[in-house]
Amino acid sequence: MVKAFGYSSNGGPDVQEFLDLEMPSPLAGELLVEVRTAGVNPVDWKIRSGMLGAASPGDLPAVLGREVSGVVREVGQDVDGFAVNDEVFGNVAPGSGGYAEYTLVSASTAAHKPPQVSFHDAATLPVAAATAYDGVSQLKLDEGDTLLINGIGGGVGVAAAQIARDAGINVIGTASEDKRALVESLGATLVPYGDGVADRVRQLLPDGVDAIFDLAGGDGLRAVADLLSDREKLITAGDPVTAGELGGRMIERDGTGRVLEIVGRLVAEGKLDPHIEDVRPLDEAADAIAAVEVGHAKGKVVIEVSS
Ligand SMILES: NC(=O)c1ccc[n+]([C@@H]2O[C@H](COP(=O)([O-])OP(=O)(O)OC[C@H]3O[C@@H](n4cnc5c(N)ncnc54)[C@H](OP(=O)(O)O)[C@@H]3O)[C@@H](O)[C@H]2O)c1
């Protein structure tokens, strides 16, 4: 049997439970992966809660987690480029979850783990770092431009700050004070969010900013939107409704292994550090997701499933 952490109905953290599941079998285009590390992301609790759509009974019980690293144990039909015993990282296949001893990964959204990259770091790349890469690329900024990352201290923000910095972009980010050391270590300028945030940015940048990559949404996004005149340069990863009202748009995800190879290479070259701040064993999966669900995660949280 496979030990996993998931839920049998949509709801709050109280619906979460450990599950004993049959060993999954890869369909065409899928890999069976023995999980080493699972990344923890806000989307995990959003799916569990039902806010992204109610789970249909046929999909339950469901396993939490969208991204993993691990070792390929079986290869489904019609898969090229992956073999048993390959060390990989990627997005889990539809209907699968990452907080588990074994899971299914879509080969089209998987990549080989570079040997220099740890399983922990690799597990953080498919959701947070790949989103960061997609967002920074989509903004098409020039060297010397100024990017405001709204919510710089979490998984996507920390990665986006490093990717933008390496492209010669000046990065300024909103975060709470306790993230100052982390944010400044990324070469970015921290502006505390809350009342007066736009004025604090204007004290540093009287003409405002060239782009906003929003990770906070809602009133946090409204509070900074006027710093940007060209709303084509406003993207969000989490709140398309508010971004749309303000003339911005949702990030477009590439969703292929190509971007995973790029961000994996950045980590291997020492240009991207996901800043894992919290590693929990699978037995503490509830604490791991709670650390993200509270909304103030620092860098990345991961679950070490096996070592
Ligand atoms: N569309 C996609 O493909 C995609 C992919 C990845 C993520 N996302 C979404 O993007 C968002 C961010 O993801 P993440 O992984 O970076 O989340 P995370 O790791 O939980 O980090 C969120 C960060 O936002 C900060 N924050 C909270 N309220 C804020 C406010 N009002 N102003 C500025 N910062 C604030 C938090 O810390 P402090 O408050 O302590 O500073 C925290 O560091 C989530 O909504 C997630 O679902 C979407």
Short mmCIF file of C-alpha atoms and ligand atoms in Angstrom, two decimals:
data_model
loop_
_atom_site.label_atom_id
_atom_site.label_comp_id
_atom_site.label_asym_id
_atom_site.label_seq_id
_atom_site.Cartn_x
_atom_site.Cartn_y
_atom_site.Cartn_z
CA MET A 1 0.00 0.00 0.00
CA VAL A 2 1.02 3.61 -0.52
CA LYS A 3 0.89 6.06 2.37
CA ALA A 4 -0.51 9.45 1.34
CA PHE A 5 -2.02 12.58 2.88
CA GLY A 6 -5.24 13.90 1.42
CA TYR A 7 -8.95 14.32 1.99
CA SER A 8 -12.25 12.56 1.28
CA SER A 9 -14.44 15.66 0.92
CA ASN A 10 -13.84 19.35 0.23
CA GLY A 11 -13.45 21.54 3.29
CA GLY A 12 -11.07 23.06 5.82
CA PRO A 13 -7.99 21.43 7.36
CA ASP A 14 -10.24 19.15 9.44
CA VAL A 15 -11.09 17.07 6.34
CA GLN A 16 -7.43 16.12 5.89
CA GLU A 17 -6.37 12.56 6.72
CA PHE A 18 -3.72 9.93 6.03
CA LEU A 19 -4.76 7.46 3.35
CA ASP A 20 -3.61 3.94 2.42
CA LEU A 21 -3.90 3.65 -1.34
CA GLU A 22 -3.22 1.02 -3.99
CA MET A 23 0.03 1.46 -5.91
CA PRO A 24 -0.89 3.69 -8.89
CA SER A 25 -0.28 2.46 -12.41
CA PRO A 26 0.92 4.93 -15.05
CA LEU A 27 -1.39 5.63 -17.98
CA ALA A 28 -0.02 6.59 -21.39
CA GLY A 29 2.18 9.67 -21.05
CA GLU A 30 2.73 9.19 -17.30
CA LEU A 31 5.57 8.18 -15.00
CA LEU A 32 5.25 6.30 -11.71
CA VAL A 33 7.57 8.20 -9.36
CA GLU A 34 8.81 7.17 -5.92
CA VAL A 35 8.55 10.54 -4.21
CA ARG A 36 11.55 11.97 -2.39
CA THR A 37 10.19 15.47 -1.77
CA ALA A 38 6.83 17.16 -2.30
CA GLY A 39 6.49 20.92 -2.66
CA VAL A 40 3.73 22.67 -0.70
CA ASN A 41 1.79 25.49 -2.39
CA PRO A 42 -1.30 27.64 -1.79
CA VAL A 43 -3.03 25.80 -4.64
CA ASP A 44 -3.00 22.63 -2.50
CA TRP A 45 -5.36 24.03 0.14
CA LYS A 46 -7.34 25.96 -2.48
CA ILE A 47 -8.13 22.68 -4.29
CA ARG A 48 -8.91 20.91 -0.99
CA SER A 49 -11.27 23.70 0.10
CA GLY A 50 -13.29 23.47 -3.13
CA MET A 51 -12.74 27.15 -3.99
CA LEU A 52 -11.34 26.10 -7.38
CA GLY A 53 -14.30 23.75 -7.97
CA ALA A 54 -15.94 20.94 -6.01
CA ALA A 55 -14.30 17.53 -6.27
CA SER A 56 -16.47 15.00 -8.05
CA PRO A 57 -17.12 11.82 -6.02
CA GLY A 58 -15.09 9.78 -8.51
CA ASP A 59 -12.00 11.88 -7.70
CA LEU A 60 -12.18 11.17 -3.94
CA PRO A 61 -10.31 10.42 -1.83
CA ALA A 62 -7.79 12.87 -3.28
CA VAL A 63 -4.13 13.31 -2.40
CA LEU A 64 -2.77 16.81 -1.72
CA GLY A 65 0.16 18.33 -3.59
CA ARG A 66 0.90 19.32 -7.21
CA GLU A 67 4.71 19.06 -7.49
CA VAL A 68 7.32 16.45 -6.60
CA SER A 69 10.84 15.23 -7.12
CA GLY A 70 11.76 11.56 -7.02
CA VAL A 71 12.87 8.48 -8.91
CA VAL A 72 11.04 6.91 -11.87
CA ARG A 73 9.88 3.38 -11.03
CA GLU A 74 7.67 2.67 -14.07
CA VAL A 75 7.16 4.32 -17.43
CA GLY A 76 3.75 4.46 -19.14
CA GLN A 77 3.19 3.96 -22.85
CA ASP A 78 4.05 6.71 -25.35
CA VAL A 79 6.70 8.28 -23.11
CA ASP A 80 9.98 9.32 -24.71
CA GLY A 81 13.07 10.48 -22.87
CA PHE A 82 12.45 8.96 -19.42
CA ALA A 83 13.50 5.55 -18.07
CA VAL A 84 13.26 3.58 -14.83
CA ASN A 85 15.66 4.93 -12.16
CA ASP A 86 15.84 8.43 -13.69
CA GLU A 87 15.85 11.21 -11.10
CA VAL A 88 13.10 13.64 -12.07
CA PHE A 89 10.91 16.49 -10.92
CA GLY A 90 7.57 17.63 -12.26
CA ASN A 91 3.87 18.31 -11.93
CA VAL A 92 1.71 15.41 -10.80
CA ALA A 93 -0.70 13.90 -13.36
CA PRO A 94 -4.42 14.78 -13.22
CA GLY A 95 -6.06 12.93 -10.34
CA SER A 96 -2.75 12.33 -8.54
CA GLY A 97 -1.18 14.09 -5.56
CA GLY A 98 2.32 14.73 -4.34
CA TYR A 99 2.07 14.18 -0.57
CA ALA A 100 2.51 10.42 -1.06
CA GLU A 101 5.15 7.72 -1.18
CA TYR A 102 4.41 7.13 -4.88
CA THR A 103 2.62 9.31 -7.40
CA LEU A 104 2.02 9.70 -11.11
CA VAL A 105 3.76 12.53 -12.94
CA SER A 106 2.87 13.74 -16.43
CA ALA A 107 5.92 13.18 -18.63
CA SER A 108 5.07 16.34 -20.59
CA THR A 109 5.47 18.43 -17.42
CA ALA A 110 8.53 16.64 -16.02
CA ALA A 111 12.27 17.12 -16.37
CA HIS A 112 15.44 15.32 -15.38
CA LYS A 113 16.86 16.57 -12.09
CA PRO A 114 20.35 17.96 -12.67
CA PRO A 115 22.77 16.04 -10.42
CA GLN A 116 23.88 19.26 -8.65
CA VAL A 117 20.30 20.06 -7.63
CA SER A 118 18.95 18.50 -4.42
CA PHE A 119 15.66 16.61 -4.40
CA HIS A 120 14.31 19.26 -2.01
CA ASP A 121 15.14 22.18 -4.32
CA ALA A 122 13.91 20.30 -7.41
CA ALA A 123 10.52 19.66 -5.80
CA THR A 124 9.89 23.42 -5.50
CA LEU A 125 10.41 24.22 -9.16
CA PRO A 126 7.31 22.99 -11.09
CA VAL A 127 4.83 25.33 -9.40
CA ALA A 128 6.58 28.31 -7.77
CA ALA A 129 9.77 28.79 -9.79
CA ALA A 130 8.16 27.90 -13.12
CA THR A 131 5.38 30.41 -12.41
CA ALA A 132 8.00 33.00 -11.53
CA TYR A 133 9.85 32.33 -14.77
CA ASP A 134 6.66 32.49 -16.84
CA GLY A 135 5.62 35.78 -15.22
CA VAL A 136 8.94 37.56 -15.57
CA SER A 137 9.24 36.39 -19.21
CA GLN A 138 5.71 37.50 -20.04
CA LEU A 139 6.36 41.04 -18.78
CA LYS A 140 9.08 41.49 -21.44
CA LEU A 141 11.05 44.00 -19.39
CA ASP A 142 14.31 45.64 -20.43
CA GLU A 143 17.49 45.89 -18.44
CA GLY A 144 17.19 48.80 -16.00
CA ASP A 145 13.38 48.62 -15.76
CA THR A 146 11.80 48.49 -12.31
CA LEU A 147 9.56 45.58 -11.30
CA LEU A 148 7.35 45.62 -8.22
CA ILE A 149 6.72 42.10 -6.89
CA ASN A 150 3.65 42.34 -4.69
CA GLY A 151 4.19 39.55 -2.13
CA ILE A 152 7.90 39.02 -2.71
CA GLY A 153 8.59 36.91 0.37
CA GLY A 154 6.80 33.67 -0.61
CA GLY A 155 7.61 30.85 -3.01
CA VAL A 156 6.87 32.60 -6.30
CA GLY A 157 8.14 36.01 -5.20
CA VAL A 158 11.53 34.80 -4.03
CA ALA A 159 12.10 32.99 -7.33
CA ALA A 160 10.78 35.87 -9.45
CA ALA A 161 13.08 38.33 -7.66
CA GLN A 162 16.17 36.30 -8.54
CA ILE A 163 15.13 35.67 -12.16
CA ALA A 164 14.39 39.38 -12.69
CA ARG A 165 17.57 40.52 -10.91
CA ASP A 166 19.68 38.32 -13.19
CA ALA A 167 18.05 39.96 -16.21
CA GLY A 168 19.27 43.36 -14.96
CA ILE A 169 15.86 44.45 -13.69
CA ASN A 170 15.58 46.53 -10.52
CA VAL A 171 13.37 44.65 -8.10
CA ILE A 172 11.30 46.17 -5.34
CA GLY A 173 8.92 44.02 -3.34
CA THR A 174 6.17 44.26 -0.77
CA ALA A 175 6.43 41.99 2.26
CA SER A 176 6.14 42.06 6.01
CA GLU A 177 9.16 43.31 8.00
CA ASP A 178 10.20 39.83 9.13
CA LYS A 179 11.18 39.05 5.54
CA ARG A 180 13.59 42.00 5.24
CA ALA A 181 16.81 39.99 5.54
CA LEU A 182 15.60 37.42 3.02
CA VAL A 183 14.39 40.03 0.52
CA GLU A 184 17.56 42.12 0.76
CA SER A 185 19.70 38.99 0.32
CA LEU A 186 18.00 38.63 -3.08
CA GLY A 187 19.25 42.06 -4.11
CA ALA A 188 15.75 43.52 -3.87
CA THR A 189 14.34 46.47 -1.92
CA LEU A 190 11.64 45.69 0.64
CA VAL A 191 8.68 48.00 1.15
CA PRO A 192 6.35 46.95 3.97
CA TYR A 193 2.76 46.57 2.74
CA GLY A 194 -0.27 48.05 4.52
CA ASP A 195 -1.54 51.64 4.82
CA GLY A 196 0.61 54.07 2.81
CA VAL A 197 2.42 51.39 0.79
CA ALA A 198 2.15 53.32 -2.50
CA ASP A 199 3.56 56.47 -0.84
CA ARG A 200 6.49 54.48 0.52
CA VAL A 201 7.25 53.18 -2.98
CA ARG A 202 6.97 56.70 -4.45
CA GLN A 203 9.49 57.99 -1.91
CA LEU A 204 11.95 55.59 -3.57
CA LEU A 205 10.57 55.81 -7.12
CA PRO A 206 8.72 59.11 -7.74
CA ASP A 207 7.70 58.03 -11.26
CA GLY A 208 6.29 54.70 -10.11
CA VAL A 209 7.28 51.31 -11.56
CA ASP A 210 7.48 49.73 -15.03
CA ALA A 211 5.64 46.53 -14.12
CA ILE A 212 3.83 44.75 -11.29
CA PHE A 213 3.95 40.98 -10.71
CA ASP A 214 1.17 40.47 -8.19
CA LEU A 215 1.08 37.54 -5.76
CA ALA A 216 -1.13 39.09 -3.08
CA GLY A 217 -4.33 40.10 -4.90
CA GLY A 218 -7.38 41.90 -3.47
CA ASP A 219 -6.85 45.12 -1.55
CA GLY A 220 -3.10 44.46 -1.50
CA LEU A 221 -3.12 44.73 -5.30
CA ARG A 222 -5.47 47.75 -5.39
CA ALA A 223 -3.12 49.56 -3.00
CA VAL A 224 -0.19 49.45 -5.45
CA ALA A 225 -1.88 49.50 -8.87
CA ASP A 226 -1.64 53.30 -9.32
CA LEU A 227 2.15 53.01 -9.26
CA LEU A 228 1.85 51.62 -12.79
CA SER A 229 0.53 53.58 -15.76
CA ASP A 230 0.81 50.86 -18.45
CA ARG A 231 -1.61 48.21 -17.17
CA GLU A 232 -0.43 45.82 -19.89
CA LYS A 233 2.45 45.35 -17.47
CA LEU A 234 0.27 44.22 -14.58
CA ILE A 235 0.03 40.46 -14.13
CA THR A 236 -1.18 38.37 -11.25
CA ALA A 237 -0.72 34.70 -10.38
CA GLY A 238 -3.55 34.54 -7.87
CA ASP A 239 -6.32 37.10 -8.37
CA PRO A 240 -7.46 37.50 -12.00
CA VAL A 241 -10.70 39.27 -10.96
CA THR A 242 -9.02 42.19 -9.20
CA ALA A 243 -6.25 42.35 -11.79
CA GLY A 244 -8.88 42.47 -14.56
CA GLU A 245 -10.75 45.31 -12.83
CA LEU A 246 -7.48 47.24 -12.76
CA GLY A 247 -6.66 46.62 -16.43
CA GLY A 248 -4.23 43.80 -15.80
CA ARG A 249 -4.44 40.06 -16.47
CA MET A 250 -3.72 36.58 -15.24
CA ILE A 251 -0.27 35.15 -15.85
CA GLU A 252 -0.06 32.74 -18.78
CA ARG A 253 1.59 29.49 -17.75
CA ASP A 254 3.87 27.73 -20.23
CA GLY A 255 3.10 24.38 -18.60
CA THR A 256 5.79 22.34 -20.34
CA GLY A 257 8.95 20.54 -19.32
CA ARG A 258 10.91 23.16 -21.26
CA VAL A 259 10.50 25.73 -18.47
CA LEU A 260 11.32 23.08 -15.86
CA GLU A 261 14.61 22.41 -17.65
CA ILE A 262 15.36 26.15 -17.62
CA VAL A 263 14.66 26.68 -13.91
CA GLY A 264 16.48 23.44 -13.05
CA ARG A 265 19.52 24.76 -14.90
CA LEU A 266 19.31 28.09 -13.05
CA VAL A 267 19.44 26.23 -9.72
CA ALA A 268 22.32 24.04 -10.94
CA GLU A 269 24.25 27.17 -11.97
CA GLY A 270 23.70 28.81 -8.58
CA LYS A 271 21.51 31.58 -10.06
CA LEU A 272 18.29 30.52 -8.34
CA ASP A 273 17.84 29.46 -4.73
CA PRO A 274 14.25 28.51 -3.86
CA HIS A 275 15.02 29.35 -0.20
CA ILE A 276 13.45 26.36 1.48
CA GLU A 277 12.70 27.58 4.98
CA ASP A 278 10.72 24.62 6.32
CA VAL A 279 11.21 20.85 5.74
CA ARG A 280 8.67 18.46 7.32
CA PRO A 281 8.40 14.66 7.22
CA LEU A 282 5.27 13.18 5.64
CA ASP A 283 3.93 12.49 9.15
CA GLU A 284 3.81 16.29 9.65
CA ALA A 285 2.07 17.05 6.33
CA ALA A 286 -0.77 18.83 8.17
CA ASP A 287 1.73 21.27 9.71
CA ALA A 288 3.41 21.76 6.35
CA ILE A 289 0.21 22.79 4.56
CA ALA A 290 -0.89 24.88 7.56
CA ALA A 291 2.38 26.85 7.32
CA VAL A 292 1.37 27.86 3.78
CA GLU A 293 -2.38 28.17 4.32
CA VAL A 294 -1.85 30.89 6.93
CA GLY A 295 -0.80 33.12 3.98
CA HIS A 296 2.57 34.38 5.26
CA ALA A 297 5.02 31.66 4.19
CA LYS A 298 8.67 32.62 3.89
CA GLY A 299 10.32 31.11 0.81
CA LYS A 300 9.28 27.49 0.29
CA VAL A 301 7.87 24.72 2.48
CA VAL A 302 8.53 21.10 1.45
CA ILE A 303 7.65 17.63 2.69
CA GLU A 304 10.48 15.11 2.80
CA VAL A 305 8.74 11.85 1.93
CA SER A 306 11.85 9.65 1.71
CA SER A 307 15.59 10.23 1.60
N1 LIG B 1 -1.53 30.59 -11.53
C1 LIG B 1 -0.52 29.79 -11.19
O1 LIG B 1 -0.07 28.97 -11.98
C2 LIG B 1 0.07 29.95 -9.82
C3 LIG B 1 1.25 29.29 -9.48
C4 LIG B 1 1.83 29.52 -8.23
C5 LIG B 1 1.19 30.37 -7.33
N2 LIG B 1 0.02 30.94 -7.67
C6 LIG B 1 -0.66 31.85 -6.73
O2 LIG B 1 0.19 32.94 -6.46
C7 LIG B 1 0.02 33.39 -5.12
C8 LIG B 1 1.38 33.38 -4.38
O3 LIG B 1 1.88 32.05 -4.36
P1 LIG B 1 3.16 31.70 -3.47
O4 LIG B 1 3.46 30.28 -3.69
O5 LIG B 1 4.23 32.71 -3.64
O6 LIG B 1 2.50 31.86 -2.01
P2 LIG B 1 3.22 31.86 -0.57
O7 LIG B 1 4.50 31.11 -0.64
O8 LIG B 1 2.17 31.45 0.39
O9 LIG B 1 3.60 33.39 -0.33
C9 LIG B 1 2.65 34.40 -0.31
C10 LIG B 1 3.37 35.64 0.25
O10 LIG B 1 2.51 36.79 0.20
C11 LIG B 1 2.80 37.60 1.35
N3 LIG B 1 1.63 38.44 1.59
C12 LIG B 1 0.47 38.13 2.22
N4 LIG B 1 -0.37 39.18 2.17
C13 LIG B 1 0.26 40.17 1.49
C14 LIG B 1 -0.09 41.49 1.09
N5 LIG B 1 -1.26 42.04 1.39
N6 LIG B 1 0.82 42.21 0.38
C15 LIG B 1 2.00 41.68 0.05
N7 LIG B 1 2.41 40.44 0.41
C16 LIG B 1 1.53 39.69 1.11
C17 LIG B 1 3.10 36.60 2.45
O11 LIG B 1 3.99 36.92 3.52
P3 LIG B 1 4.07 38.23 4.40
O12 LIG B 1 2.66 38.68 4.54
O13 LIG B 1 4.64 37.83 5.73
O14 LIG B 1 4.99 39.14 3.66
C18 LIG B 1 3.81 35.48 1.68
O15 LIG B 1 5.21 35.58 1.72
C19 LIG B 1 -1.03 32.45 -4.50
O16 LIG B 1 -2.30 33.04 -4.63
C20 LIG B 1 -0.94 31.21 -5.38
O17 LIG B 1 -2.13 30.44 -5.38
C21 LIG B 1 -0.55 30.76 -8.89
#
